[in-house]
Short mmCIF file of C-alpha atoms in Angstrom, two decimals:
data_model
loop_
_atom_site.label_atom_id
_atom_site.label_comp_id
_atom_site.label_asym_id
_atom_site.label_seq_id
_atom_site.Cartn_x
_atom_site.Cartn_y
_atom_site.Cartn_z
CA UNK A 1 215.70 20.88 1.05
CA UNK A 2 217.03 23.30 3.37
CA UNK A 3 220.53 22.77 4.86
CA UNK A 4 220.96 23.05 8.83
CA UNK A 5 222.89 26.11 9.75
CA UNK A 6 225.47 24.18 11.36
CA UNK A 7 226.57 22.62 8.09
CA UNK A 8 226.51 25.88 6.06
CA UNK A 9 228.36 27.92 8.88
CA UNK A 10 230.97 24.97 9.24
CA UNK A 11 231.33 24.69 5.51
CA UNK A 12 232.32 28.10 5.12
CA UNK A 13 234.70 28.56 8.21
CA UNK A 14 236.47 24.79 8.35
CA UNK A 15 236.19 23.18 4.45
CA UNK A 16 236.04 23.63 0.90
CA UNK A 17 232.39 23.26 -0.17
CA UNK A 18 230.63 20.51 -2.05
CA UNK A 19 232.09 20.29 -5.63
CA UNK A 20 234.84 23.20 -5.03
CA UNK A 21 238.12 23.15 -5.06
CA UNK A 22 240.26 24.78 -1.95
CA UNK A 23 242.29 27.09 -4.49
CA UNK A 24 238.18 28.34 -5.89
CA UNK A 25 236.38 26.79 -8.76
CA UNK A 26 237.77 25.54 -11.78
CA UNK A 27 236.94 27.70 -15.33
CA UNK A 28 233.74 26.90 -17.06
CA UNK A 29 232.44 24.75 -13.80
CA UNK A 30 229.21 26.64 -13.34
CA UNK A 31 227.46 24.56 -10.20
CA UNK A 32 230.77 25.26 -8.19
CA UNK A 33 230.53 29.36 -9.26
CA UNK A 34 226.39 29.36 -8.79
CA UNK A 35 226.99 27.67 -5.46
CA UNK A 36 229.80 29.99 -4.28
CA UNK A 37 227.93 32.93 -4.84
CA UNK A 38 224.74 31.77 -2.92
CA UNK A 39 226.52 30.64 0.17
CA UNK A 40 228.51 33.86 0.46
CA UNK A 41 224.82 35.87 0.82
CA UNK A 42 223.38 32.79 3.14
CA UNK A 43 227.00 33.27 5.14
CA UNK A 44 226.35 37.22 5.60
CA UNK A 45 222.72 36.09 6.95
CA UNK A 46 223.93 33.46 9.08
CA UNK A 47 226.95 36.00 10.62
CA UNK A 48 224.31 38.62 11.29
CA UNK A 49 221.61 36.26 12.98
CA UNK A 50 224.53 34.27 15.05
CA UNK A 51 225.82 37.84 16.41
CA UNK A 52 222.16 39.09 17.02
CA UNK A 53 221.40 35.67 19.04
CA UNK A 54 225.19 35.99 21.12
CA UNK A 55 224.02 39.71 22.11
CA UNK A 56 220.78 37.94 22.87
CA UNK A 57 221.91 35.42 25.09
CA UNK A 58 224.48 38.20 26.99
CA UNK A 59 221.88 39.87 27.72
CA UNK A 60 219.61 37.66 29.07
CA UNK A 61 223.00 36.11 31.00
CA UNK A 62 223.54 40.19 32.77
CA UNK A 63 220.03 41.06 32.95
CA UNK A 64 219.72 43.91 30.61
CA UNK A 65 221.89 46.70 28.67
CA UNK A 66 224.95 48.91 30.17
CA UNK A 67 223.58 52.05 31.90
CA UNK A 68 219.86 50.38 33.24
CA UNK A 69 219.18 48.28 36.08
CA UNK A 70 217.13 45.31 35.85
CA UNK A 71 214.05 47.17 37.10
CA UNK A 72 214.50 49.67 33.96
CA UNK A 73 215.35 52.43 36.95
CA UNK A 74 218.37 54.74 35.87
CA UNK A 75 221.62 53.89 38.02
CA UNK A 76 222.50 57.52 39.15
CA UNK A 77 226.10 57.27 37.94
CA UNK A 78 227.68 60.23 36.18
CA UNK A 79 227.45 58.86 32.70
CA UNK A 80 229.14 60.20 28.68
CA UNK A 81 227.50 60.87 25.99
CA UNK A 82 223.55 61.18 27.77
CA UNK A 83 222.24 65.29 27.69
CA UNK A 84 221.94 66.78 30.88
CA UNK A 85 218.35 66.87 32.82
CA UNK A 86 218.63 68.21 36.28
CA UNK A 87 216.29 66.25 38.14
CA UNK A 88 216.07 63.00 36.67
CA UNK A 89 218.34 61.41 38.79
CA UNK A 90 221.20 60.88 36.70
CA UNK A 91 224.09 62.94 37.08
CA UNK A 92 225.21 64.08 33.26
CA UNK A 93 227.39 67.40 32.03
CA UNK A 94 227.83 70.49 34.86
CA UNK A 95 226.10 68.56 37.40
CA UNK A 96 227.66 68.10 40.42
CA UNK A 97 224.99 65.84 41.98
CA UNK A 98 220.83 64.73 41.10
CA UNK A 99 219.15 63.83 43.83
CA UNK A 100 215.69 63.63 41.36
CA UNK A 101 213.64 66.09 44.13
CA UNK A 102 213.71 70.11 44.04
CA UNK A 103 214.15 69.75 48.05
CA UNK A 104 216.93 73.14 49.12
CA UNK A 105 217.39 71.69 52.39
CA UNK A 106 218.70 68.60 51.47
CA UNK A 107 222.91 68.09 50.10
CA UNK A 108 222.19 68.70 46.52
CA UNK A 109 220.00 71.86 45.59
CA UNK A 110 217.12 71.92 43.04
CA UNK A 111 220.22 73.01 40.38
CA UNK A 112 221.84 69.82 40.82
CA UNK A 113 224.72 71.78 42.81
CA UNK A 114 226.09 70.68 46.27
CA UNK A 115 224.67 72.68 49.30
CA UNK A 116 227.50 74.95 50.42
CA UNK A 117 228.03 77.55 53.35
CA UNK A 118 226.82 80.89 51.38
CA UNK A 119 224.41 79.33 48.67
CA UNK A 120 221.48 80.98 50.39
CA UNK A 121 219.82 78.10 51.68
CA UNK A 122 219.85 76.50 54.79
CA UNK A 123 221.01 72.60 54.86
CA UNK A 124 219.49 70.58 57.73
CA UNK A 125 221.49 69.33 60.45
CA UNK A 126 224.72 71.05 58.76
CA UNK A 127 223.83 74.32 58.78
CA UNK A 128 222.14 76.38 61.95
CA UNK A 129 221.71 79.72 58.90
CA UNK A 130 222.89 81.05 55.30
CA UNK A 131 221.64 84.05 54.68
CA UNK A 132 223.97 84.24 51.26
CA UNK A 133 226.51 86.42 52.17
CA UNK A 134 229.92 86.37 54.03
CA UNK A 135 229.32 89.05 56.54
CA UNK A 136 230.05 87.94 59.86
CA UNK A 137 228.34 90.52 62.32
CA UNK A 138 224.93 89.61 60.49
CA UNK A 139 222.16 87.88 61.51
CA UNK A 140 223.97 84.60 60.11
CA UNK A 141 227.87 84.24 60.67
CA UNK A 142 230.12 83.89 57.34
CA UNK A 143 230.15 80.28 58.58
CA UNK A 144 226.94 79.64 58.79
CA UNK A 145 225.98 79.30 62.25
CA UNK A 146 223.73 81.73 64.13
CA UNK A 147 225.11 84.66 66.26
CA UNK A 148 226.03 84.15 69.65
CA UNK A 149 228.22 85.82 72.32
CA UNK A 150 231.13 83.49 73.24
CA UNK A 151 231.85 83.11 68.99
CA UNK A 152 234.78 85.47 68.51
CA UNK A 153 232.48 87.64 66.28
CA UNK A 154 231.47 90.81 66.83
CA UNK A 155 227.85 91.13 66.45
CA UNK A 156 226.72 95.10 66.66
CA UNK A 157 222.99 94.60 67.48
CA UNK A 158 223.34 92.72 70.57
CA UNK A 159 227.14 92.90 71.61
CA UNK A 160 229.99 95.51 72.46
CA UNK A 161 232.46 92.81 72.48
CA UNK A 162 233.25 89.40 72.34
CA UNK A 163 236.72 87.31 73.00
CA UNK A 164 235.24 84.22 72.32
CA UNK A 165 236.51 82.03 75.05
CA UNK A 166 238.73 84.45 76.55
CA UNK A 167 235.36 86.29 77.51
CA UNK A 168 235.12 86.71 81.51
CA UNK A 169 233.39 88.61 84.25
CA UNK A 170 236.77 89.25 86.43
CA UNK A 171 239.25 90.28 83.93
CA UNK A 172 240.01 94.09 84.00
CA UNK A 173 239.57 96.04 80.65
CA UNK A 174 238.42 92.35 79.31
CA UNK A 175 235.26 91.43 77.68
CA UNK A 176 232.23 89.64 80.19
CA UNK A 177 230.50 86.53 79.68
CA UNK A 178 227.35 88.75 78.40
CA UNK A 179 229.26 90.14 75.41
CA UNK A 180 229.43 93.31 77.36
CA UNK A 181 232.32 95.58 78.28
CA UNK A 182 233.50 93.87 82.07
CA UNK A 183 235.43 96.10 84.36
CA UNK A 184 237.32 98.55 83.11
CA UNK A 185 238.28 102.63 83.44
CA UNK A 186 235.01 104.24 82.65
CA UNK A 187 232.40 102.45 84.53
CA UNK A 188 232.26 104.84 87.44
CA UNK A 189 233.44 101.94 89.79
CA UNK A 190 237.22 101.50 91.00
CA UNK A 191 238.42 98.30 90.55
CA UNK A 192 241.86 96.59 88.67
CA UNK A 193 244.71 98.88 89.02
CA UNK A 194 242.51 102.07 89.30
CA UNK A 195 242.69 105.23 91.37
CA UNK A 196 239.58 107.10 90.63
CA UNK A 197 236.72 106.41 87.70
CA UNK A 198 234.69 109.38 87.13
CA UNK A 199 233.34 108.00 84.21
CA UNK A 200 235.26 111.40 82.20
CA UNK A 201 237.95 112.45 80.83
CA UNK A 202 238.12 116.11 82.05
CA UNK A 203 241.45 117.04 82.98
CA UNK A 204 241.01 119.84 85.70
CA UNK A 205 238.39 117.16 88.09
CA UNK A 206 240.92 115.16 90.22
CA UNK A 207 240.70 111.71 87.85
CA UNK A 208 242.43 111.81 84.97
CA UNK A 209 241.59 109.87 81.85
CA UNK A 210 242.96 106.49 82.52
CA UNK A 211 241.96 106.27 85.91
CA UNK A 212 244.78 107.80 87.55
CA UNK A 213 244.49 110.32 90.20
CA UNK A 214 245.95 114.33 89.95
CA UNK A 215 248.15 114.47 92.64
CA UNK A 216 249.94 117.58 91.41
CA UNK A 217 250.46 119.88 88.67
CA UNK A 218 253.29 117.96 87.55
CA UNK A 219 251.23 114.73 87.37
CA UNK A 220 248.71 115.80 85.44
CA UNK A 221 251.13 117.95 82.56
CA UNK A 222 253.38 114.26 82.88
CA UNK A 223 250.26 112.52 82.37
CA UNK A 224 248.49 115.44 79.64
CA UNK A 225 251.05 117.32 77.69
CA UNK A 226 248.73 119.75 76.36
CA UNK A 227 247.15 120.72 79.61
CA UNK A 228 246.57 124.42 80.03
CA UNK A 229 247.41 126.74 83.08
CA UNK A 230 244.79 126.79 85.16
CA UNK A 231 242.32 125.81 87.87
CA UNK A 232 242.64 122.12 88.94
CA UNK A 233 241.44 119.99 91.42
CA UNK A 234 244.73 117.56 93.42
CA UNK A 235 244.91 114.61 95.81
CA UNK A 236 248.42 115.42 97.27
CA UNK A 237 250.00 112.04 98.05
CA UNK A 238 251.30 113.29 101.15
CA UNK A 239 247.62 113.01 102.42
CA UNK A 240 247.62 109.59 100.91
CA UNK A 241 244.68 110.70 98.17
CA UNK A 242 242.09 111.30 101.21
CA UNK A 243 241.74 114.84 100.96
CA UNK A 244 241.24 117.01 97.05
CA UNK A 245 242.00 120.81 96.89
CA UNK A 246 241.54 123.31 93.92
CA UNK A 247 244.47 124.37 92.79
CA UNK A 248 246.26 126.81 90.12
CA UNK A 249 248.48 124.99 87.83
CA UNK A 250 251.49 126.67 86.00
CA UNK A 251 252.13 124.99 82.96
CA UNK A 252 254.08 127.02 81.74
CA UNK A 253 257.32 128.13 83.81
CA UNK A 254 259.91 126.23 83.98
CA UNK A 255 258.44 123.77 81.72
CA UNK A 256 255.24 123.89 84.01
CA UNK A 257 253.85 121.63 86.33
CA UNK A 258 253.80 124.12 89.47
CA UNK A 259 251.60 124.06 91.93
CA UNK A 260 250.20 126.86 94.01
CA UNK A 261 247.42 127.45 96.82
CA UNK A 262 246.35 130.45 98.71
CA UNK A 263 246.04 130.17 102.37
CA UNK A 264 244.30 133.39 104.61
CA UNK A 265 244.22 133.04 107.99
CA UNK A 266 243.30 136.19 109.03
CA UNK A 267 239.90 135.09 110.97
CA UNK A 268 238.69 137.09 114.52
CA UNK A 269 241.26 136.39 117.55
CA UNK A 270 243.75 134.82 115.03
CA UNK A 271 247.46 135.68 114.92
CA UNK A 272 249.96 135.82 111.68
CA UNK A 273 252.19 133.32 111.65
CA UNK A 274 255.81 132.83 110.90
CA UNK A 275 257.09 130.49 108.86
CA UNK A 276 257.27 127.31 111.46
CA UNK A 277 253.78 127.74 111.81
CA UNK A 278 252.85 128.63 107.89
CA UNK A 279 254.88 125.28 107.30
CA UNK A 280 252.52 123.32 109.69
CA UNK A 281 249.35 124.93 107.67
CA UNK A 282 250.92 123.74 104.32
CA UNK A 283 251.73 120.27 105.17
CA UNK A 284 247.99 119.73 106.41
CA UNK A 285 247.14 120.39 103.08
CA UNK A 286 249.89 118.28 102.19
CA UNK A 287 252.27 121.30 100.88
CA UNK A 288 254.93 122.92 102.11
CA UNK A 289 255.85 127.02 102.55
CA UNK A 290 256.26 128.46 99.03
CA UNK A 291 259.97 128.98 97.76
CA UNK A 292 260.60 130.93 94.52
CA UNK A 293 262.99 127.92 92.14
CA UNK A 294 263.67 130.65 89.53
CA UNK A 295 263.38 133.81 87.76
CA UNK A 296 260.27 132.80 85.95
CA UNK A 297 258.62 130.71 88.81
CA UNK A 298 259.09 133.79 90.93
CA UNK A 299 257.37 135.98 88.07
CA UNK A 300 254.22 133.29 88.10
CA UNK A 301 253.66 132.95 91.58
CA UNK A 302 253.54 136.87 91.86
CA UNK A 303 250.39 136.97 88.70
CA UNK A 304 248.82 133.93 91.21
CA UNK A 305 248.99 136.08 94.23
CA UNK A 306 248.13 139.31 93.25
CA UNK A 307 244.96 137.90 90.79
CA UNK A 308 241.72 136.77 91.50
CA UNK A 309 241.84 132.77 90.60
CA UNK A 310 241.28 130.99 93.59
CA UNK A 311 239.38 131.10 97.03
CA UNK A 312 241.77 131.18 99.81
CA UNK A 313 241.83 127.98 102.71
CA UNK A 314 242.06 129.18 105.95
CA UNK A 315 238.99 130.91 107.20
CA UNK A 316 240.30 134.29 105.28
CA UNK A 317 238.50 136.05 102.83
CA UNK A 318 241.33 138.31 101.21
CA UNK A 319 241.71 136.92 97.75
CA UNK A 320 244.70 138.72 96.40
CA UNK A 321 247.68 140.75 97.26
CA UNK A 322 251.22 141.20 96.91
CA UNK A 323 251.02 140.11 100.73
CA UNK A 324 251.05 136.70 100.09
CA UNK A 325 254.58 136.25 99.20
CA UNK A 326 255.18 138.20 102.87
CA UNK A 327 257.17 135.19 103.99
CA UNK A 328 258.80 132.52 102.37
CA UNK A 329 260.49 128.95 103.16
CA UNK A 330 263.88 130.48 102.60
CA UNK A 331 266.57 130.94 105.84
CA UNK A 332 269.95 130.92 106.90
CA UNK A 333 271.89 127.58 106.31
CA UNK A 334 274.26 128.41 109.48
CA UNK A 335 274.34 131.58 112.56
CA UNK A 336 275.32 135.35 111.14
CA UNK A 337 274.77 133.86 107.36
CA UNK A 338 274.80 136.77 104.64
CA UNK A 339 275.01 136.46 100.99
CA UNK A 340 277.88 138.86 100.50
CA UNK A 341 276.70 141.67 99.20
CA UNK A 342 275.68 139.38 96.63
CA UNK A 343 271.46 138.75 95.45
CA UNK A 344 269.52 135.88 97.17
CA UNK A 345 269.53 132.90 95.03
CA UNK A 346 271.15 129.71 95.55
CA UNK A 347 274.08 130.52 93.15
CA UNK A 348 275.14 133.73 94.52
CA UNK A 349 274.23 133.04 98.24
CA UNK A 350 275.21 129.47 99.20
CA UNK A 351 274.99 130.45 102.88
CA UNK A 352 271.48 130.56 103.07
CA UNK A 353 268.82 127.51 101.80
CA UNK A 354 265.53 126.56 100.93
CA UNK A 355 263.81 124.41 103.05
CA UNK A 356 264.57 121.23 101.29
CA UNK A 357 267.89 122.41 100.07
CA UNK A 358 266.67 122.66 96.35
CA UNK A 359 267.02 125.47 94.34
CA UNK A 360 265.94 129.19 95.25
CA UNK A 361 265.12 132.56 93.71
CA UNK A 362 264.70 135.72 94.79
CA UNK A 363 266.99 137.78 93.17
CA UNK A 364 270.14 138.44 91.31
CA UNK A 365 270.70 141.72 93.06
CA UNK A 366 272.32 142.73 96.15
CA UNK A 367 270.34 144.69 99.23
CA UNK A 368 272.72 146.53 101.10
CA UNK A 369 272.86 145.25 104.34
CA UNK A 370 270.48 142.10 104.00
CA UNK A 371 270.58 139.60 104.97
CA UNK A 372 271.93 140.81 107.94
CA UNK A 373 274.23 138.75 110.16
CA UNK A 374 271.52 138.87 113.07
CA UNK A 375 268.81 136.65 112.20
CA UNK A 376 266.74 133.55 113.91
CA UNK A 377 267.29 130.18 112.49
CA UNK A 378 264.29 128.85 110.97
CA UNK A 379 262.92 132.70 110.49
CA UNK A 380 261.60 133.87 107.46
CA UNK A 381 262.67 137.58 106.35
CA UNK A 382 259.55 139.73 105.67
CA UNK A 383 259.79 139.84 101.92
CA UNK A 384 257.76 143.15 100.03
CA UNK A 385 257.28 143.37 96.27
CA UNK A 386 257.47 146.22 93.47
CA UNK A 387 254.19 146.31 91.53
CA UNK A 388 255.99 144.51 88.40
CA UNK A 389 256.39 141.50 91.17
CA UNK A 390 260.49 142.40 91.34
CA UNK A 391 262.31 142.60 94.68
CA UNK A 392 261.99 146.14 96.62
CA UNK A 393 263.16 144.61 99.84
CA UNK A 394 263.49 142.03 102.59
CA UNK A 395 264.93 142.47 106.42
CA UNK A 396 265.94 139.81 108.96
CA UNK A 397 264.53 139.42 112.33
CA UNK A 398 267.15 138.65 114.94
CA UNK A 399 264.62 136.62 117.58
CA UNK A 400 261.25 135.35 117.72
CA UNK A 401 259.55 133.42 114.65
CA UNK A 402 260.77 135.96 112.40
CA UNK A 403 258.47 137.86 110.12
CA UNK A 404 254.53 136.77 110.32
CA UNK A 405 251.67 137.45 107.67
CA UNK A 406 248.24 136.08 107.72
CA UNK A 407 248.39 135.46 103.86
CA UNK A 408 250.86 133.25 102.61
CA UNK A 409 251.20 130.47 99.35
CA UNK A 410 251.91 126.73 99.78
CA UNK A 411 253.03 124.70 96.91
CA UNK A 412 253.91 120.60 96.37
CA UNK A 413 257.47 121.26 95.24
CA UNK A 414 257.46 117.60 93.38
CA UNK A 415 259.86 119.32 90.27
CA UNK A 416 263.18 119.23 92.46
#
């Protein structure tokens, strides 16, 4: 008769079996030993089936294994110990997600990576592009938006600039609303703090580069270091930039930066003039009577007048000649002046002045006799030249306007 498992379990664990003895069984007593031995295989039996049926019951208690739901449907969880499938849903090994689909547009790619700015696929509602790369000027921005003026980023197809929000259509030398350059030196209009826009940078045309006006041959050497002697077109400021004239420039003498024009008046019925009225002519140009400042400046304006370079203002046609250094804006500083047997300059003959009471130059030798003591005030002396452009003479005139030409220089005298 078979014993209930209850008895054989509890017989085992709690008390000494039927005809043992708790120390074992006592020598020669073979029913204790033959018993001993066949409840110690029934005891491995019942230990294995009572385990089995405790698993059994915990599982039916929690509704299945670790790791599966109760549908059978894997949980998703990154789990140990399970080889990696991309796709199945489970995230196992490298993968850093498994959505189980092969969608690219979704957050986890068909390699079981996370979507990222630059993986070369475009996530919905994240991303607006990703074209893979980190170029920003691209079709698609290195943060993964599409192009548009007003980003910050310079996109060469379709823009010249862009400030992002600093963009505007009323700052000078800023950047418009349109990605496009907004007003600025170089658009042929004046606006901001220009003077001209000629939409150039040549030198000798009246606008220099920058947008400033040439008001002199100083001004544009100050401006232009390198400029060259030459023909130049000026807006003299004493005609408050309304009216341009051709020019030559010295940049050379002195440092450079003189400025010289050529004025015949010789034109039917017309008179010479003197120097009050040369001085008139000049400042409607907005230049004054030409005064030698030095040895070289003397030696320059003498190459200007006696050289073809410019056409003369005036109604004259005469375009050279040592004649146009006849008179000059040079005259006694007080009644009977002389130098003192001394050359005319304004070192060596302090009695006599240029018009402005700058420096003058005519020479560092003495003419005997001149300047006389019998002169006009506000007379020029009637100067005439050597042909190497030094001094041969110069007289006074005691009355009148003094001595006259038709063919004089003017100059803007801004480098006193």
């Amino acid at each position: 008769m078979a014993r209930p498992l209850w008895l054989i379990s509890t017989c085992i664990a709690a008390i000494p079996l039927l005809g043992c003895h708790v120390a074992g069984c006592r020598e020669g007593d073979l029913a204790c030993g033959g018993l001993s031995a066949s409840t110690s295989a029934g005891t491995a039996d019942v230990l294995t089936s009572s385990s089995d049926a405790t698993m059994s019951a915990s599982d039916s208690a929690t509704g299945g294994s670790t790791g599966a739901s109760s549908t059978g449907e894997p949980t998703g969880g990154p789990t140990t110990g399970v080889p990696a499938v991309c796709g199945d849903a489970v995230v196992a090994g490298a993968e850093e997600c498994d959505d189980g689909n092969d969608a690219e547009d979704d957050a986890c790619l068909s390699n079981c990576q996370l979507a990222r700015c630059g993986d070369g696929q475009t996530q919905v509602g994240v991303e607006e592009c990703d074209d893979g790369d980190a170029d920003p000027g691209d079709e698609c921005t290195g943060i993964c938006t599409l192009p548009r003026c007003g980003d910050g980023i310079l996109h060469p197809a379709t823009e010249v600039c862009d400030d992002g929000a600093a963009n505007s259509d009323n700052l000078y030398d800023g950047c418009s609303t349109v990605c496009q350059p907004g007003p600025r030196c170089g658009d042929g209009k004046i606006n901001g703090p220009e003077d001209c826009d000629d939409k150039n940078d040549d030198l000798t045309d009246g606008c220099l580069p920058g947008c400033v006006e040439a008001t002199s041959c100083l001004t544009i050497l100050m401006k232009n270091p390198g400029a060259l002697s030459g023909k130049y077109r000026v807006w003299p400021t004493a005609l408050g930039g309304n009216v341009d004239l051709q020019v030559q420039c010295d940049m050379e003498a002195d440092g450079g930066g003189y400025t010289f024009l050529k004025v015949d008046t010789e034109v039917p019925n017309a008179s010479d003039k003197g120097a009050k009225a040369a001085e008139l002519i000049c400042k409607s140009f907005g230049m004054h009577l030409f005064v030698p400042r030095s040895k070289a400046h003397l030696k320059s304006s003498f190459t200007f007048a006696t050289t073809d370079n410019l056409v003369p203002v005036g109604g004259g046609k005469i375009g050279k000649g040592a004649e146009y250094l006849s008179i000059l804006a040079i005259f006694p500083g007080m009644p009977m002046a002389t130098c003192g047997g001394k050359g005319l300059n304004s070192g060596d003959c302090p009695l006599w002045r240029a018009w402005d009471d700058h420096s003058f130059w005519v020479t560092d030798k003495a003419v005997p006799g001149e300047p006389s003591n019998d002169h006009c005030a506000g007379c020029s002396m009637l100067y005439k030249w050597n042909l190497d452009g030094t001094l041969k003479s110069y007289t006074t005139f005691p009355s009148g306007e003094g001595a006259g030409s038709y063919r004089f220089v003017c100059d803007i005298a801004d480098k006193f």
